[in-house]
mmCIF file of N, CA, C and O in Angstrom:
data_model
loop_
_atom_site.group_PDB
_atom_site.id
_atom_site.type_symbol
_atom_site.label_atom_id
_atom_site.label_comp_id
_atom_site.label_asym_id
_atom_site.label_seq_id
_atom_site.Cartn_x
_atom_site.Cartn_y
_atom_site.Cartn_z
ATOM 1 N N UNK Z 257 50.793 -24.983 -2.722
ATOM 2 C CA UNK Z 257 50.570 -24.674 -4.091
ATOM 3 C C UNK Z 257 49.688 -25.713 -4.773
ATOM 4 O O UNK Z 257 49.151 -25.391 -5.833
ATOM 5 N N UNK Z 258 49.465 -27.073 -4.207
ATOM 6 C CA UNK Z 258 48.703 -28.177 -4.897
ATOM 7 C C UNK Z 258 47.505 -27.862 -4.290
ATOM 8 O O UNK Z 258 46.872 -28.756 -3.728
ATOM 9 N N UNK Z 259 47.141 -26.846 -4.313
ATOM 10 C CA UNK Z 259 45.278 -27.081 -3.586
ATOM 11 C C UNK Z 259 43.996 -27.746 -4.628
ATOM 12 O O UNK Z 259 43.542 -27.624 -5.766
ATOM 13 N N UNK Z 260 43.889 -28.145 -3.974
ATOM 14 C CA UNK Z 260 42.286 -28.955 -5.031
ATOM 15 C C UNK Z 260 41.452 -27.967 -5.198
ATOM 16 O O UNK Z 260 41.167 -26.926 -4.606
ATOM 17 N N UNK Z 261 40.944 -28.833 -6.653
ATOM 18 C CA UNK Z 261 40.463 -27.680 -7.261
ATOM 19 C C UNK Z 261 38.932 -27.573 -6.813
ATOM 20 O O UNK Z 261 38.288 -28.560 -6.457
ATOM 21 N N UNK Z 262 38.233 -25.821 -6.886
ATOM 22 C CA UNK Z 262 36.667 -25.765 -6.499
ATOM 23 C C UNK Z 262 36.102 -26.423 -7.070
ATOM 24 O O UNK Z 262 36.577 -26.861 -8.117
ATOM 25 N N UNK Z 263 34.837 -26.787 -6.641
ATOM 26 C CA UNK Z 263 33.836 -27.193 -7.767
ATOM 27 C C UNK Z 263 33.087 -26.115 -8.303
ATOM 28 O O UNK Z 263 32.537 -25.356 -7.505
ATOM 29 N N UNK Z 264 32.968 -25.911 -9.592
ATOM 30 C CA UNK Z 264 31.850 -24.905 -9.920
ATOM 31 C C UNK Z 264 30.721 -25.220 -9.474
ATOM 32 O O UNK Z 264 30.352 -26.362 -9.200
ATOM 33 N N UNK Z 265 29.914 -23.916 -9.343
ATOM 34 C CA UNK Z 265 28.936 -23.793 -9.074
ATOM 35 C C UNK Z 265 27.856 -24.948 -10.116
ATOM 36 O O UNK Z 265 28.640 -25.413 -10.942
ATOM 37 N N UNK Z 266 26.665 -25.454 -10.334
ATOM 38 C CA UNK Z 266 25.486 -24.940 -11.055
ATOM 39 C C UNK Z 266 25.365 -24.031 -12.254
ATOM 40 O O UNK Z 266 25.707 -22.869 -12.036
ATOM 41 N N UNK Z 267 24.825 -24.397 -13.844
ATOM 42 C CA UNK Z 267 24.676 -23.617 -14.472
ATOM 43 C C UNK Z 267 22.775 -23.112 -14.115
ATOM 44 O O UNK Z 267 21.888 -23.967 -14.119
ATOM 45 N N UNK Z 268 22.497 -21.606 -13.839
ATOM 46 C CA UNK Z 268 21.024 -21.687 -13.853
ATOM 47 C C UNK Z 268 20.411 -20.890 -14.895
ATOM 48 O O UNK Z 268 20.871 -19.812 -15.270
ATOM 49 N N UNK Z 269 19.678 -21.274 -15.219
ATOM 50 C CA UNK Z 269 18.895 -20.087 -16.483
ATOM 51 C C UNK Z 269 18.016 -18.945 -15.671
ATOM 52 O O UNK Z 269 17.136 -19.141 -14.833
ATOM 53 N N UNK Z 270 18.438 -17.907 -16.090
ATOM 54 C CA UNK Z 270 17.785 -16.922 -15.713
ATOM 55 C C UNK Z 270 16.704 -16.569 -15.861
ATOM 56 O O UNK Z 270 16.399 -15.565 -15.217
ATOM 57 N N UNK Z 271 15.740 -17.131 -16.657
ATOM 58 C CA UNK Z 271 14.494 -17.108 -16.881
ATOM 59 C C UNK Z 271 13.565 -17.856 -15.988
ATOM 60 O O UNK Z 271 12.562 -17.371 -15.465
ATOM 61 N N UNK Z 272 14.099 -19.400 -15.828
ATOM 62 C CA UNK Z 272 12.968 -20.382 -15.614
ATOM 63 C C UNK Z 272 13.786 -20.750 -14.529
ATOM 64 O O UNK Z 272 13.152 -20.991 -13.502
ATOM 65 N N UNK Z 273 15.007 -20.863 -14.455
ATOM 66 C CA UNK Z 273 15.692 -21.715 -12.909
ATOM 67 C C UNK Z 273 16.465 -22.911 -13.346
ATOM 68 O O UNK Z 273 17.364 -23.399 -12.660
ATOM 69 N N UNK Z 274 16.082 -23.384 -14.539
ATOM 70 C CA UNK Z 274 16.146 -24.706 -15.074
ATOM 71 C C UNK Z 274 17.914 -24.927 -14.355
ATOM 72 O O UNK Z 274 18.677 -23.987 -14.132
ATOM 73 N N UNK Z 275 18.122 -25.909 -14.189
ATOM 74 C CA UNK Z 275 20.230 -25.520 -13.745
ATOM 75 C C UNK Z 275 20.720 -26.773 -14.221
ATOM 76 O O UNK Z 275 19.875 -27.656 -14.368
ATOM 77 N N UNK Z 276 22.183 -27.095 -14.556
ATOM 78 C CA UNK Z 276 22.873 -28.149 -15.341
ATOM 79 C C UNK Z 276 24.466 -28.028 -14.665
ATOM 80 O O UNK Z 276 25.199 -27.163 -14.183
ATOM 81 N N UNK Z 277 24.474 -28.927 -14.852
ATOM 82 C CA UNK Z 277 25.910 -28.963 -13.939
ATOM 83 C C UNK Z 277 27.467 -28.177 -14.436
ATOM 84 O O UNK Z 277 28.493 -27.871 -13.828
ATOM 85 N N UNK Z 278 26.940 -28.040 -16.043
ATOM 86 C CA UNK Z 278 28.202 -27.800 -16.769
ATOM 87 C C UNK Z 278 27.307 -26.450 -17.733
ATOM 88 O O UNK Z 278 26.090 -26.377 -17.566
ATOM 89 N N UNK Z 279 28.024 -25.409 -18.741
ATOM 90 C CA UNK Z 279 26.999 -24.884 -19.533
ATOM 91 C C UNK Z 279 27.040 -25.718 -20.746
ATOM 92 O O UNK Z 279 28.012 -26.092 -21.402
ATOM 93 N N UNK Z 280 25.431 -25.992 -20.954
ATOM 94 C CA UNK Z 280 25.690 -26.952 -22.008
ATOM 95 C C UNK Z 280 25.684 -25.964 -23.550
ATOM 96 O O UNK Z 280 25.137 -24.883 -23.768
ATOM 97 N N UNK Z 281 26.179 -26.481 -24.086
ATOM 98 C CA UNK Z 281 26.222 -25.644 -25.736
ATOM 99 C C UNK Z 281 25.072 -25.742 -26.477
ATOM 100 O O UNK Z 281 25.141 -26.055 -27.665
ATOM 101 N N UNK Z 282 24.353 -25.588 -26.107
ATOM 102 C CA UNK Z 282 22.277 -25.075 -27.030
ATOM 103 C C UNK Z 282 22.070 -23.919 -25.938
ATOM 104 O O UNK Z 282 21.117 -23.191 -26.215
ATOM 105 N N UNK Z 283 22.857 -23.535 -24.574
ATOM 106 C CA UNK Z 283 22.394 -22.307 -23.992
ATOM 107 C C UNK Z 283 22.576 -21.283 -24.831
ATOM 108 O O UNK Z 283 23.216 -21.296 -25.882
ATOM 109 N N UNK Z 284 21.858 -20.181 -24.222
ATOM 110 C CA UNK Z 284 22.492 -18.821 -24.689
ATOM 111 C C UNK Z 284 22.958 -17.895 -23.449
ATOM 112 O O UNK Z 284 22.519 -18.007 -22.305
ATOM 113 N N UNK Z 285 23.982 -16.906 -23.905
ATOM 114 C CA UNK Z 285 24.514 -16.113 -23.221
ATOM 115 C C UNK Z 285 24.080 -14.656 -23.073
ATOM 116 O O UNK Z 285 24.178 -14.021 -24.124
ATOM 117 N N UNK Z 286 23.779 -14.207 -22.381
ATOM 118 C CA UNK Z 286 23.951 -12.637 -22.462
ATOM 119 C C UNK Z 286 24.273 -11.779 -21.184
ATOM 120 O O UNK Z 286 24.088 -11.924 -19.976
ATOM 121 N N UNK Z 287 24.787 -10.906 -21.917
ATOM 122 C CA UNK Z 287 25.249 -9.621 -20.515
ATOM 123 C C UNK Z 287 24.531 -8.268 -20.644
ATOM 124 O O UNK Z 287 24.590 -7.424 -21.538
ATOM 125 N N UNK Z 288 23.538 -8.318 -19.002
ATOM 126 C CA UNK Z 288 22.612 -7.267 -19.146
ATOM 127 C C UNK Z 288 23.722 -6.496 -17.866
ATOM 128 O O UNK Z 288 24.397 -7.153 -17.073
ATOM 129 N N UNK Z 289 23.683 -5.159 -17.927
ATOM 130 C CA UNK Z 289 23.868 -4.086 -16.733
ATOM 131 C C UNK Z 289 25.220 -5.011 -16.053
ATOM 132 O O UNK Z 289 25.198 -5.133 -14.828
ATOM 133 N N UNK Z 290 26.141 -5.524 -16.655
ATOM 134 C CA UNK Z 290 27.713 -6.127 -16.331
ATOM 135 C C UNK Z 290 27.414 -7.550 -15.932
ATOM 136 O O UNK Z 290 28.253 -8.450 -15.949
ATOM 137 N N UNK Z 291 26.134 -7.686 -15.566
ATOM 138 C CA UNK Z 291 25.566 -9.755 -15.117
ATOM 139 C C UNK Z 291 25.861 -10.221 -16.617
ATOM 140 O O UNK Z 291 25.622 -9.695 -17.704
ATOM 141 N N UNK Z 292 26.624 -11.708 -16.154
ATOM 142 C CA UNK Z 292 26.184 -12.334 -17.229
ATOM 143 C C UNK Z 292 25.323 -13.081 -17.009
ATOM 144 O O UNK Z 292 25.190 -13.333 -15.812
ATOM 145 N N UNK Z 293 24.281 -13.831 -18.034
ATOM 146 C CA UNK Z 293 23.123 -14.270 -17.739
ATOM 147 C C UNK Z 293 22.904 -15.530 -18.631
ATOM 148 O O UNK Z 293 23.204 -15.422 -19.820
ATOM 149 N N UNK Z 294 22.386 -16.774 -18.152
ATOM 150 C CA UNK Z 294 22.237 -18.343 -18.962
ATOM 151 C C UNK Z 294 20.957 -18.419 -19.191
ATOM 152 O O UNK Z 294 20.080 -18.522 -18.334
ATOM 153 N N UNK Z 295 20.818 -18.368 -20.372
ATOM 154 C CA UNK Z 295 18.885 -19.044 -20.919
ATOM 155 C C UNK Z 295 19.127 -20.442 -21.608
ATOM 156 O O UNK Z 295 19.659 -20.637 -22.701
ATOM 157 N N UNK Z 296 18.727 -21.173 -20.914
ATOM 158 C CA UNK Z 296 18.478 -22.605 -21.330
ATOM 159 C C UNK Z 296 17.422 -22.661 -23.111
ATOM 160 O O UNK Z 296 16.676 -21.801 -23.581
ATOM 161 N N UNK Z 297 17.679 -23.556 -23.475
ATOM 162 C CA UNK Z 297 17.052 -23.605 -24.836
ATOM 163 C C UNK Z 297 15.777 -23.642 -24.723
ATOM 164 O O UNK Z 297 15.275 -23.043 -25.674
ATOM 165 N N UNK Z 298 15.074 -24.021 -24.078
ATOM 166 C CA UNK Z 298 13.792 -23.856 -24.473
ATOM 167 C C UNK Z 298 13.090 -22.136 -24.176
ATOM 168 O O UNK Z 298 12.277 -21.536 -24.879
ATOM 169 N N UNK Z 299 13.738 -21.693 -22.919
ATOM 170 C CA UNK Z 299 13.918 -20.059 -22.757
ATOM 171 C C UNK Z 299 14.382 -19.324 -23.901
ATOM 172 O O UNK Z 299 13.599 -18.464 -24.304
ATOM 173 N N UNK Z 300 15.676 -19.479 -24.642
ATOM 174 C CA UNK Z 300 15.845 -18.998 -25.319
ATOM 175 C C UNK Z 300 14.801 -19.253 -26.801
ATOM 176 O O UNK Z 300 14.128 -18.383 -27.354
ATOM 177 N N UNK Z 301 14.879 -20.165 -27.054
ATOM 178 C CA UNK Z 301 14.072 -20.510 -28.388
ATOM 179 C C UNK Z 301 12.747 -19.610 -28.279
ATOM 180 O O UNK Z 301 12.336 -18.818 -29.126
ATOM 181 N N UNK Z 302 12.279 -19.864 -27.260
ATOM 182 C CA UNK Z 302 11.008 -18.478 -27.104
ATOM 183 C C UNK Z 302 10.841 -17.492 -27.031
ATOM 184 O O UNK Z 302 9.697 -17.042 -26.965
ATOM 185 N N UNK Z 303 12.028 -16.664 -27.011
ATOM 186 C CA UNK Z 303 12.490 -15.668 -26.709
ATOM 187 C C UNK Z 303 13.683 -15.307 -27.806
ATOM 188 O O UNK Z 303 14.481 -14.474 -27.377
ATOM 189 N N UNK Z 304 13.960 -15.825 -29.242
ATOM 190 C CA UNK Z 304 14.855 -15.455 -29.882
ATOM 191 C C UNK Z 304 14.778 -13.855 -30.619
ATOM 192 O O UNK Z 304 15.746 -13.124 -30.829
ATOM 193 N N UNK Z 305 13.496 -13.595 -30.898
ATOM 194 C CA UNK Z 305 13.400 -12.302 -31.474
ATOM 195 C C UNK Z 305 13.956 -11.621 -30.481
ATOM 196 O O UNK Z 305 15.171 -11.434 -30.537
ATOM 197 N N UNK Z 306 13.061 -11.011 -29.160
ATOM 198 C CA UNK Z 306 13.739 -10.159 -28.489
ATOM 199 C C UNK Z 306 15.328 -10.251 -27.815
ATOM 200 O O UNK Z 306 15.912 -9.257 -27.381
ATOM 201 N N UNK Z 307 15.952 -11.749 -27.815
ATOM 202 C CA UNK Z 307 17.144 -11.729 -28.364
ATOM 203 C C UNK Z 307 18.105 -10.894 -29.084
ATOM 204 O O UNK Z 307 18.995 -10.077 -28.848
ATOM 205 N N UNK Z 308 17.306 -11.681 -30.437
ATOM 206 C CA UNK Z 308 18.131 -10.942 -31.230
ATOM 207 C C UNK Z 308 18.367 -9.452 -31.666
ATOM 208 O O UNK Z 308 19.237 -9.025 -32.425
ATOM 209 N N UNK Z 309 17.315 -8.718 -30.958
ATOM 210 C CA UNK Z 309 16.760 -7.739 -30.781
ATOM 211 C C UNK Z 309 17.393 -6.260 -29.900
ATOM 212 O O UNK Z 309 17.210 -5.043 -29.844
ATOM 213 N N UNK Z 310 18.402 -7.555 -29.183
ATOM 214 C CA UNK Z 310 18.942 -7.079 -28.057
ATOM 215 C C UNK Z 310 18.169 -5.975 -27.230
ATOM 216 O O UNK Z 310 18.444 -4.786 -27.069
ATOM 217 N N UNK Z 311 16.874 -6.911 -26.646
ATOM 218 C CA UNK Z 311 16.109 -6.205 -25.236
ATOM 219 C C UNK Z 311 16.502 -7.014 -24.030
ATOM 220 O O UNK Z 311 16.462 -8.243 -23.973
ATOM 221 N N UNK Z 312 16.852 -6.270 -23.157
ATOM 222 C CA UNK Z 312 17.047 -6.961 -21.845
ATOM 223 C C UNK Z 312 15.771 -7.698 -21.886
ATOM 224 O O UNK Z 312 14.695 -7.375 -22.389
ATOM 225 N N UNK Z 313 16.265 -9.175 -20.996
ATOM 226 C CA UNK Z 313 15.375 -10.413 -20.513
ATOM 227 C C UNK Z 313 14.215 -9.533 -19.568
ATOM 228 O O UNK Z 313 13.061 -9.962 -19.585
ATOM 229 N N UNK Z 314 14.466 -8.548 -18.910
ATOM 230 C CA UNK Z 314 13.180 -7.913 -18.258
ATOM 231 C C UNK Z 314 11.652 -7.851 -19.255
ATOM 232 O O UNK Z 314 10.541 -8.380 -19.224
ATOM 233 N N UNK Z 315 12.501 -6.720 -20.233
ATOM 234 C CA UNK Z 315 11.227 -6.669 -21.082
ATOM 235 C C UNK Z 315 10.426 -8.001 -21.566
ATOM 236 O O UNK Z 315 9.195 -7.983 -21.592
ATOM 237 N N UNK Z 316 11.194 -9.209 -21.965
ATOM 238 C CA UNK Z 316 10.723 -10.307 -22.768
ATOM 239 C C UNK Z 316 9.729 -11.215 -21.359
ATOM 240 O O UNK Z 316 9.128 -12.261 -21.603
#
């Protein structure tokens, strides 16, 4: 019952690759087709209209 614990994976942004060990809080989140998906801030910041827009990351 004491098993050690996994390590998580890698956080990666789905846009650029960028990855962080933990998710840091300036990411953004979204769920396209049941994936959830990490855009690092500078991805996201470029991408906030179609964001907010709610278009899948394909189109943008």
């Amino acid at each position: 019952m004491n098993e050690a614990p996994t390590a998580e994976p890698p956080v990666v942004c789905a846009r650029c690759g960028r990855t962080a060990p933990e998710l840091p809080l300036t990411w953004t989140c979204s769920v396209e087709n049941g994936t959830r998906e990490y855009f690092c801030e500078e991805c996201a910041r470029a991408n906030i209209r179609a964001i907010e827009g709610r278009l899948d990351s394909s189109w943008w």
